[in-house]
Short mmCIF file of C-alpha atoms in Angstrom, two decimals:
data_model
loop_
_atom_site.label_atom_id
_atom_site.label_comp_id
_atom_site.label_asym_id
_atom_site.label_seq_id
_atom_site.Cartn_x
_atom_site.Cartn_y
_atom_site.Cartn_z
CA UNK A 187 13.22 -22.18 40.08
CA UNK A 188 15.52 -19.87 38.53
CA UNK A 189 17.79 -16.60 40.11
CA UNK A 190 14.92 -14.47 39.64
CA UNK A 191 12.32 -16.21 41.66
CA UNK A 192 15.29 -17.64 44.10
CA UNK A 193 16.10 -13.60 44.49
CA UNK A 194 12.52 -13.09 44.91
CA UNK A 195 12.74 -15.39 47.88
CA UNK A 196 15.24 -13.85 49.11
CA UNK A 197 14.12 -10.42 49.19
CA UNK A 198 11.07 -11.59 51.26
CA UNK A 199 12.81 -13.29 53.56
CA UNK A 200 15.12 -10.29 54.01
CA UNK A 201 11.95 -7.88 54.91
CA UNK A 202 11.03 -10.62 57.24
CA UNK A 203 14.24 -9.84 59.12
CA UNK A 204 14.71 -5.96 58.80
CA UNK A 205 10.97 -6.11 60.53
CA UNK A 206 12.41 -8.47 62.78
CA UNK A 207 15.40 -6.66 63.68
CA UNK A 208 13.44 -3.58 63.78
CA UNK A 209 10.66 -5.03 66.45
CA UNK A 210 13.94 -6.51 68.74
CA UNK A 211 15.30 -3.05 68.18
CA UNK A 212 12.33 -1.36 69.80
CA UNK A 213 11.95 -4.27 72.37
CA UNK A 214 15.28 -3.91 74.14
CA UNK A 215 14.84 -0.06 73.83
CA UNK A 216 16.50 1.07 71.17
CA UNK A 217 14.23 3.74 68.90
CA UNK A 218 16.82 4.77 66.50
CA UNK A 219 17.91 1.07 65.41
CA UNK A 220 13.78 0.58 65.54
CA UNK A 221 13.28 3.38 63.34
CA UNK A 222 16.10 2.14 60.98
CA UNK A 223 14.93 -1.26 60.98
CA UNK A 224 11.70 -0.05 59.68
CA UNK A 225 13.63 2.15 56.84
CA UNK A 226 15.59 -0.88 55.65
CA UNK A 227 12.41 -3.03 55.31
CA UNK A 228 10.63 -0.01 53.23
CA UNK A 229 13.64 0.22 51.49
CA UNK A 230 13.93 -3.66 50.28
CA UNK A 231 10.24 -3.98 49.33
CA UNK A 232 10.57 -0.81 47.43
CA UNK A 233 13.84 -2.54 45.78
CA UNK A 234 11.92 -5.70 45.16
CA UNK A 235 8.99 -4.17 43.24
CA UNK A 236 12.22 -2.35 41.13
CA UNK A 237 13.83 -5.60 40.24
CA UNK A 238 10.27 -7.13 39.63
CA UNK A 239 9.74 -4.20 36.85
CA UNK A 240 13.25 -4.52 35.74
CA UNK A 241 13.50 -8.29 35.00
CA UNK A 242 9.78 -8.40 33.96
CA UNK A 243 10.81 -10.36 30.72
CA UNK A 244 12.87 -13.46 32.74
CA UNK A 245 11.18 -16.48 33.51
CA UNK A 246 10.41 -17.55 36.91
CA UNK A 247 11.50 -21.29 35.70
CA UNK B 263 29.57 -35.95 21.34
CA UNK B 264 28.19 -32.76 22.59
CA UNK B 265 26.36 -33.24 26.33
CA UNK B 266 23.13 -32.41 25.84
CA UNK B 267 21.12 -30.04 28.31
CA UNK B 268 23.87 -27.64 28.81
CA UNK B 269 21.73 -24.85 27.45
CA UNK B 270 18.14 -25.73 26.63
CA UNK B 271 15.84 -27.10 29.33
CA UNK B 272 15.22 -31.12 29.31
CA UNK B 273 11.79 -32.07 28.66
CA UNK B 274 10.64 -33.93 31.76
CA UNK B 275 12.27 -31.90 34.17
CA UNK B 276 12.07 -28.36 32.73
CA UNK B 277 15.00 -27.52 33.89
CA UNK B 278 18.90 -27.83 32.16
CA UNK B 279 21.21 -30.10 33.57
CA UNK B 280 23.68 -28.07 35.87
CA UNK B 281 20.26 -26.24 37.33
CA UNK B 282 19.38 -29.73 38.14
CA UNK B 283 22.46 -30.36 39.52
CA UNK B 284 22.40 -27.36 41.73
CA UNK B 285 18.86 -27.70 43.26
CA UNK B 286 19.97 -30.97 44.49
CA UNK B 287 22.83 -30.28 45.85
CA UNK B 288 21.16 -27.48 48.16
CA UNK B 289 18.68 -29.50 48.95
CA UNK B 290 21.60 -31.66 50.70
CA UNK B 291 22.57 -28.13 52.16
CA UNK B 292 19.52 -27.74 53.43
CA UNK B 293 19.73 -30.61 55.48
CA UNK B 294 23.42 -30.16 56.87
CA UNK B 295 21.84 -26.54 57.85
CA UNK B 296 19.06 -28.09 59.31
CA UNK B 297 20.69 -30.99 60.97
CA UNK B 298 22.74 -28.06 62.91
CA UNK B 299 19.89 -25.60 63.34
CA UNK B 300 18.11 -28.31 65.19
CA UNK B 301 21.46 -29.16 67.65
CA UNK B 302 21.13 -25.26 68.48
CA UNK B 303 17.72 -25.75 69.18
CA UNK B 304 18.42 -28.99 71.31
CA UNK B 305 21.07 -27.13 73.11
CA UNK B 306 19.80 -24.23 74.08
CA UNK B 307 16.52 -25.76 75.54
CA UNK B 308 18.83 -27.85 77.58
CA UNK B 309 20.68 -25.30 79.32
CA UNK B 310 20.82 -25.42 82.53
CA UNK B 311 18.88 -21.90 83.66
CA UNK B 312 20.68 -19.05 83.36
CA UNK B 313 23.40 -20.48 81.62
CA UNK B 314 23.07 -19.82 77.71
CA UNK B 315 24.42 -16.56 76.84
CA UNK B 316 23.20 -13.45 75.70
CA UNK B 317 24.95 -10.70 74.22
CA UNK B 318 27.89 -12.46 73.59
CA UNK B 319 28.07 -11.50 70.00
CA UNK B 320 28.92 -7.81 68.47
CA UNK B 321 25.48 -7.10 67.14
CA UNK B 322 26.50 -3.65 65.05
CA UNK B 323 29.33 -6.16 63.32
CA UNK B 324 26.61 -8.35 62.47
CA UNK B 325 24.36 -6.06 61.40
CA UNK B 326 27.41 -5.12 59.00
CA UNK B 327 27.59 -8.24 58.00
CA UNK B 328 23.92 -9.25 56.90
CA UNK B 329 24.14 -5.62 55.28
CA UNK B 330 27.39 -6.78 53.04
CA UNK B 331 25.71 -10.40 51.95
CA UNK B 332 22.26 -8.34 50.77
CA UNK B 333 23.99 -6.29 48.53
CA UNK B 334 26.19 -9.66 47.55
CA UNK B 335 22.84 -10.83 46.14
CA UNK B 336 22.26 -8.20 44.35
CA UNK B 337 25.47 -8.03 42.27
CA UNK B 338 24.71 -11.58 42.08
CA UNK B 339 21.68 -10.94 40.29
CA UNK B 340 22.92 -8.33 38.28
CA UNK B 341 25.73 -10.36 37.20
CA UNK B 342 23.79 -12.29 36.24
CA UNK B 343 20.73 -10.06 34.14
CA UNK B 344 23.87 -8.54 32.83
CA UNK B 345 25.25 -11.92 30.83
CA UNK B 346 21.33 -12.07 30.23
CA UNK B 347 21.85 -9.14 28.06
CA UNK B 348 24.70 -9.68 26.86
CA UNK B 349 27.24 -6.88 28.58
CA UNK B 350 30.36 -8.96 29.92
CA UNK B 351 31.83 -5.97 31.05
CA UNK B 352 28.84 -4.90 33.44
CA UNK B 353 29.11 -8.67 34.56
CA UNK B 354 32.59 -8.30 35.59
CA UNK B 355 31.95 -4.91 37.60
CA UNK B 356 29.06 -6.59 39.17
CA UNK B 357 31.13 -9.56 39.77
CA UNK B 358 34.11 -7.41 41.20
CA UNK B 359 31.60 -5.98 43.86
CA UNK B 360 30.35 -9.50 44.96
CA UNK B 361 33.73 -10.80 45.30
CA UNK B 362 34.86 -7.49 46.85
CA UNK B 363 31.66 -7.94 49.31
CA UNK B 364 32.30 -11.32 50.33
CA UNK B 365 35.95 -10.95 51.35
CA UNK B 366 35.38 -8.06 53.42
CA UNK B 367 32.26 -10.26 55.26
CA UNK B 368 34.96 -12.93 55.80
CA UNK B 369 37.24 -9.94 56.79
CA UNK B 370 35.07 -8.89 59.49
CA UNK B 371 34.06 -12.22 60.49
CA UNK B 372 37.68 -13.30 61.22
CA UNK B 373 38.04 -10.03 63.37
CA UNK B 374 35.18 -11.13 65.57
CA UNK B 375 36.59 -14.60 65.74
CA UNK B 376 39.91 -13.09 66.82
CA UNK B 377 38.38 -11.58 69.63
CA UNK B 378 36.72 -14.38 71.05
CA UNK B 379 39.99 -15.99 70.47
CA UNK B 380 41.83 -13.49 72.97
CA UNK B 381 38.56 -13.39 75.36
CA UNK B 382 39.36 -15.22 78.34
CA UNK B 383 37.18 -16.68 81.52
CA UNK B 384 39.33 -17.36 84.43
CA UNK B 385 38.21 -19.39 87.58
CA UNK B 386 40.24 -18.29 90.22
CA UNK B 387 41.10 -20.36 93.46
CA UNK B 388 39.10 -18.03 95.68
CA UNK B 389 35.75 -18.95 93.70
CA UNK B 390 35.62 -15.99 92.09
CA UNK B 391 35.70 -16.01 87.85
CA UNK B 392 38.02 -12.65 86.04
CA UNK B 393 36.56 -12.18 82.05
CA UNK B 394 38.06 -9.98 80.15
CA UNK B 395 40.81 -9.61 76.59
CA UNK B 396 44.04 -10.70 77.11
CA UNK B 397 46.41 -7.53 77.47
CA UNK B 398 49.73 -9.48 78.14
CA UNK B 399 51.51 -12.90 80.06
CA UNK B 400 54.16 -12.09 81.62
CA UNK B 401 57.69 -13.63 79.95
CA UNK B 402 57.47 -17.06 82.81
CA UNK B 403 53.75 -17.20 82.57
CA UNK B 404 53.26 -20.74 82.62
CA UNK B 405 49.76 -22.32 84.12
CA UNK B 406 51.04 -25.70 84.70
CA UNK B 407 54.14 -24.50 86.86
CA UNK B 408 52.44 -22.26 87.95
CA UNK B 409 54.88 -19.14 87.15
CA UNK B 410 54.15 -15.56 86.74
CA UNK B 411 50.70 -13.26 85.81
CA UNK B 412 48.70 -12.79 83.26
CA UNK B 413 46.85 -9.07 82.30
CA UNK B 414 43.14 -8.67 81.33
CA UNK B 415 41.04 -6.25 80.43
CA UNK B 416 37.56 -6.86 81.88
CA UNK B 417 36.31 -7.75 85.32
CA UNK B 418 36.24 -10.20 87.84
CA UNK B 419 32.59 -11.32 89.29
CA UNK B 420 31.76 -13.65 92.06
CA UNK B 421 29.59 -15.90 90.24
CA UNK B 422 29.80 -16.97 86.34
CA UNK B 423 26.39 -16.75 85.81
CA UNK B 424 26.99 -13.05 85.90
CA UNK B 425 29.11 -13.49 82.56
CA UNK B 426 26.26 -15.12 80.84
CA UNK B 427 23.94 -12.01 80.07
CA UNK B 428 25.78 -9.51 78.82
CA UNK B 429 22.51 -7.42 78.01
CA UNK B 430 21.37 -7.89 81.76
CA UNK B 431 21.92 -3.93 83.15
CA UNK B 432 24.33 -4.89 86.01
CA UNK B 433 26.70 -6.14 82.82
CA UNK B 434 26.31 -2.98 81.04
CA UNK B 435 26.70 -0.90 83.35
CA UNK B 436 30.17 -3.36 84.86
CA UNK B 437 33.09 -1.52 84.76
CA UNK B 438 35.86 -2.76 83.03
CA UNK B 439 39.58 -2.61 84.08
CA UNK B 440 42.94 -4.31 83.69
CA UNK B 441 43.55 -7.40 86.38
CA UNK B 442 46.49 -8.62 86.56
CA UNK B 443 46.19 -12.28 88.11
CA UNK B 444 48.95 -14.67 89.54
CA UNK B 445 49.36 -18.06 88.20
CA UNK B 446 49.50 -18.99 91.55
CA UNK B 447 45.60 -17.89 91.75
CA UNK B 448 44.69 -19.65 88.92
CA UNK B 449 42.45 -22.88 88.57
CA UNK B 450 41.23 -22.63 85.00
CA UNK B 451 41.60 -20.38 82.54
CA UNK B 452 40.07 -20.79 79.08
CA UNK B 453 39.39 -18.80 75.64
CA UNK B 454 36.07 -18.51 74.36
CA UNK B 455 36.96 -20.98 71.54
CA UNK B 456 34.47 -23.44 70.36
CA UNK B 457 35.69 -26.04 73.36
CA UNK B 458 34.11 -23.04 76.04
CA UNK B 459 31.19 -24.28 76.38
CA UNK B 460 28.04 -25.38 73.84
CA UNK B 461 27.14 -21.87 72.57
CA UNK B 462 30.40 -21.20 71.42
CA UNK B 463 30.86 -24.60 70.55
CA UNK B 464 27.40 -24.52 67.92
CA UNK B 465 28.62 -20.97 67.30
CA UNK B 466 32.12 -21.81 65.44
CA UNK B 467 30.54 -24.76 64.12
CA UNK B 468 28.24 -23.14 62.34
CA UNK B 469 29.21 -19.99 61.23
CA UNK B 470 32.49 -21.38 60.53
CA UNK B 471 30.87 -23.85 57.86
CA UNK B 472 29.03 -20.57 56.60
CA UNK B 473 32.01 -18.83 56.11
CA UNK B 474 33.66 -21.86 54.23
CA UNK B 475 31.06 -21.57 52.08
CA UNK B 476 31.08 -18.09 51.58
CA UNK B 477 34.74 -18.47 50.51
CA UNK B 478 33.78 -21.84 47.99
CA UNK B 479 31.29 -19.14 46.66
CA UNK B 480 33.69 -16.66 46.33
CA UNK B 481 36.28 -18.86 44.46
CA UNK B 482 34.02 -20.57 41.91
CA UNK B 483 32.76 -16.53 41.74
CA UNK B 484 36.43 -15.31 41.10
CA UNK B 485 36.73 -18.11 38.65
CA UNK B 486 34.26 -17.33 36.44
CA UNK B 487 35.13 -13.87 36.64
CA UNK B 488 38.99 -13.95 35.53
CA UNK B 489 38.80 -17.05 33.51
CA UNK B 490 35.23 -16.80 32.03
CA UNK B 491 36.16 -15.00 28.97
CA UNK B 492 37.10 -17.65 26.85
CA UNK B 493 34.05 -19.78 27.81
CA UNK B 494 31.74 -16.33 27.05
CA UNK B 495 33.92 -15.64 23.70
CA UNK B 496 32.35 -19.63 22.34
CA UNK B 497 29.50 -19.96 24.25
CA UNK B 498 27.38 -17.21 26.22
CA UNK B 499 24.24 -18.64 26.79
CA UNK B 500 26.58 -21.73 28.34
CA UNK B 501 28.55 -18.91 30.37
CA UNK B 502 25.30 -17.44 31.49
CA UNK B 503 24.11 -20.53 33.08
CA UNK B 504 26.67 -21.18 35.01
CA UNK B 505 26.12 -17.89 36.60
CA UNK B 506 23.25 -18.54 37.16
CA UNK B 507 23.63 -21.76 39.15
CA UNK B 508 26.34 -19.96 40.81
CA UNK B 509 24.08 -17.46 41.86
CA UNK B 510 21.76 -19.91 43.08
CA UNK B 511 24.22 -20.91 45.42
CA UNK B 512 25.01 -17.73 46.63
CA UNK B 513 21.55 -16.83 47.34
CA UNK B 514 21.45 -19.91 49.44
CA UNK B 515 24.37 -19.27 51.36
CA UNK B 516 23.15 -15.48 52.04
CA UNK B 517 19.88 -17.17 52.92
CA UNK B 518 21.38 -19.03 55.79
CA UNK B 519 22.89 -15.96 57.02
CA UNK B 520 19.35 -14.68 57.47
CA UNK B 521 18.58 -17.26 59.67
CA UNK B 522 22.01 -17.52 61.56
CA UNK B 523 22.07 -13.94 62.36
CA UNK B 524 18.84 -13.70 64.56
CA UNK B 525 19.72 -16.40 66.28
CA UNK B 526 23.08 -15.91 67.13
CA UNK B 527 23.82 -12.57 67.39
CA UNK B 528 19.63 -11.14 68.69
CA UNK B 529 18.53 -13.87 71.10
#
């Protein structure tokens, strides 16, 4: 597995959380930190289909 | 005789040597990790009720935290793309941030170790139990004589299971102020060091071996960085593996972040 697919990894596992974070957020009553765990997960998905485009031509390997 | 496999893949494995190398080696990590996930697990299921702690943790520091090792991985990766296209001098900017990044995680990470450090429970002779920062000793504080006062910050509650959930809305809404306490009145008194009890105990342990590796990371990362000219002047596609096996260990370590932070510093 090479950096690219170990970043790939990575990324998901780091949407996992912001969602995560974001549904504790919400849970102990906290919109704001909710609402900003939401953003951060849009915002990493939205950065992983970036870095998908962008290293298009590196194997996976 | 040149080693072979530096640069081109092996056969039977697909993969080149130090690539090899590396995927075995955190597949070791994996199971130190998981060895110590599982004693949290263990632990906490054997607390006695009411008696693991919540709260305990600065959440927003954290949060800072998990924020500083995502955008490690990034430079990582660019670091790395960057050798991939040849630009040494957008790998050492990208390299500057991740090394830059991980000192001020270990930064903030020794603040918040600091401050359990001068966090104190006391169990005083009347039953009662005073929590709070240590603001001073006197000169002739001394526990065992049993000499002089000591000043916290904090508050002093009549059972400890109060001091357990610091989320629970008695705690937050607690006032805190300075209590100044006799030796004399003293039975116990204790930091929240890893010997408090088993949450800070599995908490040191392991996100002091995190941080140890975040600072092998970082030097083997500052290595390449000041000293990987010569290697990238001879042999580039040699250079750029090694950053990337480098930034395969970084990703791990960032990885185990993900999971440590939940479950320290949320639950």
């Amino acid at each position: 597995m090479s950096l690219k697919a170990f970043h790939l990894v990575f990324v998901t596992l780091l949407t996992a959380l912001a969602f995560g974070c974001a549904a504790w957020a919400f849970s102990s009553g906290s919109v704001i930190w909710g609402v900003a765990g939401i953003a951060a997960a849009l915002l990493v998905i939205v950065y992983g289909v970036y870095f998908l485009k962008k290293l298009k031509k590196i194997s996976y390997l | 005789m040149e080693i072979p496999y530096t640069i081109e893949s092996r056969p039977d494995t697909g993969l080149y040597n130090a690539k090899l190398g590396i995927w075995l080696f955190l597949a070791s990590e994996v199971m130190l990790f998981g060895g110590l996930f599982s004693a949290y697990v263990l632990l906490r299921v054997g607390a006695e009720p009411g008696m693991w702690p919540h709260g305990w943790l600065n959440v927003t520091l954290g949060t800072v935290n998990t924020l500083l090792l995502a955008l490690s991985a990034i430079t990582t990766l660019l670091a790395w793309a960057a050798c991939k296209v040849r630009d040494f001098r957008k790998f050492k900017i990208f390299h500057a941030c991740t090394i830059a990044l991980a000192l001020t995680f270990l930064g903030i990470k020794s603040y918040e170790y600091h401050d359990k450090w001068i966090h104190y429970e006391v169990q005083l002779t009347n039953g009662k139990f005073a929590d709070g920062h240590l603001v001073e000793k006197s000169p002739d504080f001394d526990l065992a004589k049993k000499t002089g006062s000591v000043t916290l910050h904090g508050r002093i509650v009549d059972d400890e299971r109060e001091l357990m959930d610091l989320r629970a809305p008695a705690a937050q809404s607690a006032k805190l102020d300075e209590v100044t306490i006799a030796a004399t009145d003293i039975k116990k008194m204790e930091n929240y060091g890893p010997k408090h009890n088993t949450f800070t105990a599995i908490y040191f342990t392991l996100t002091g071996l995190h941080a140890l590796h975040i600072l092998g990371g970082t030097l083997v990362i500052f290595y390449f960085w000041a000293f990987g000219g010569a290697m990238w002047k001879t042999d580039p596609e040699r250079f750029t593996n090694r950053i990337e096996v480098s930034g395969l260990f970084w990703h791990f370590v960032d990885l185990v972040w993900i999971f440590l932070f939940p479950v320290l510093y949320l639950t």
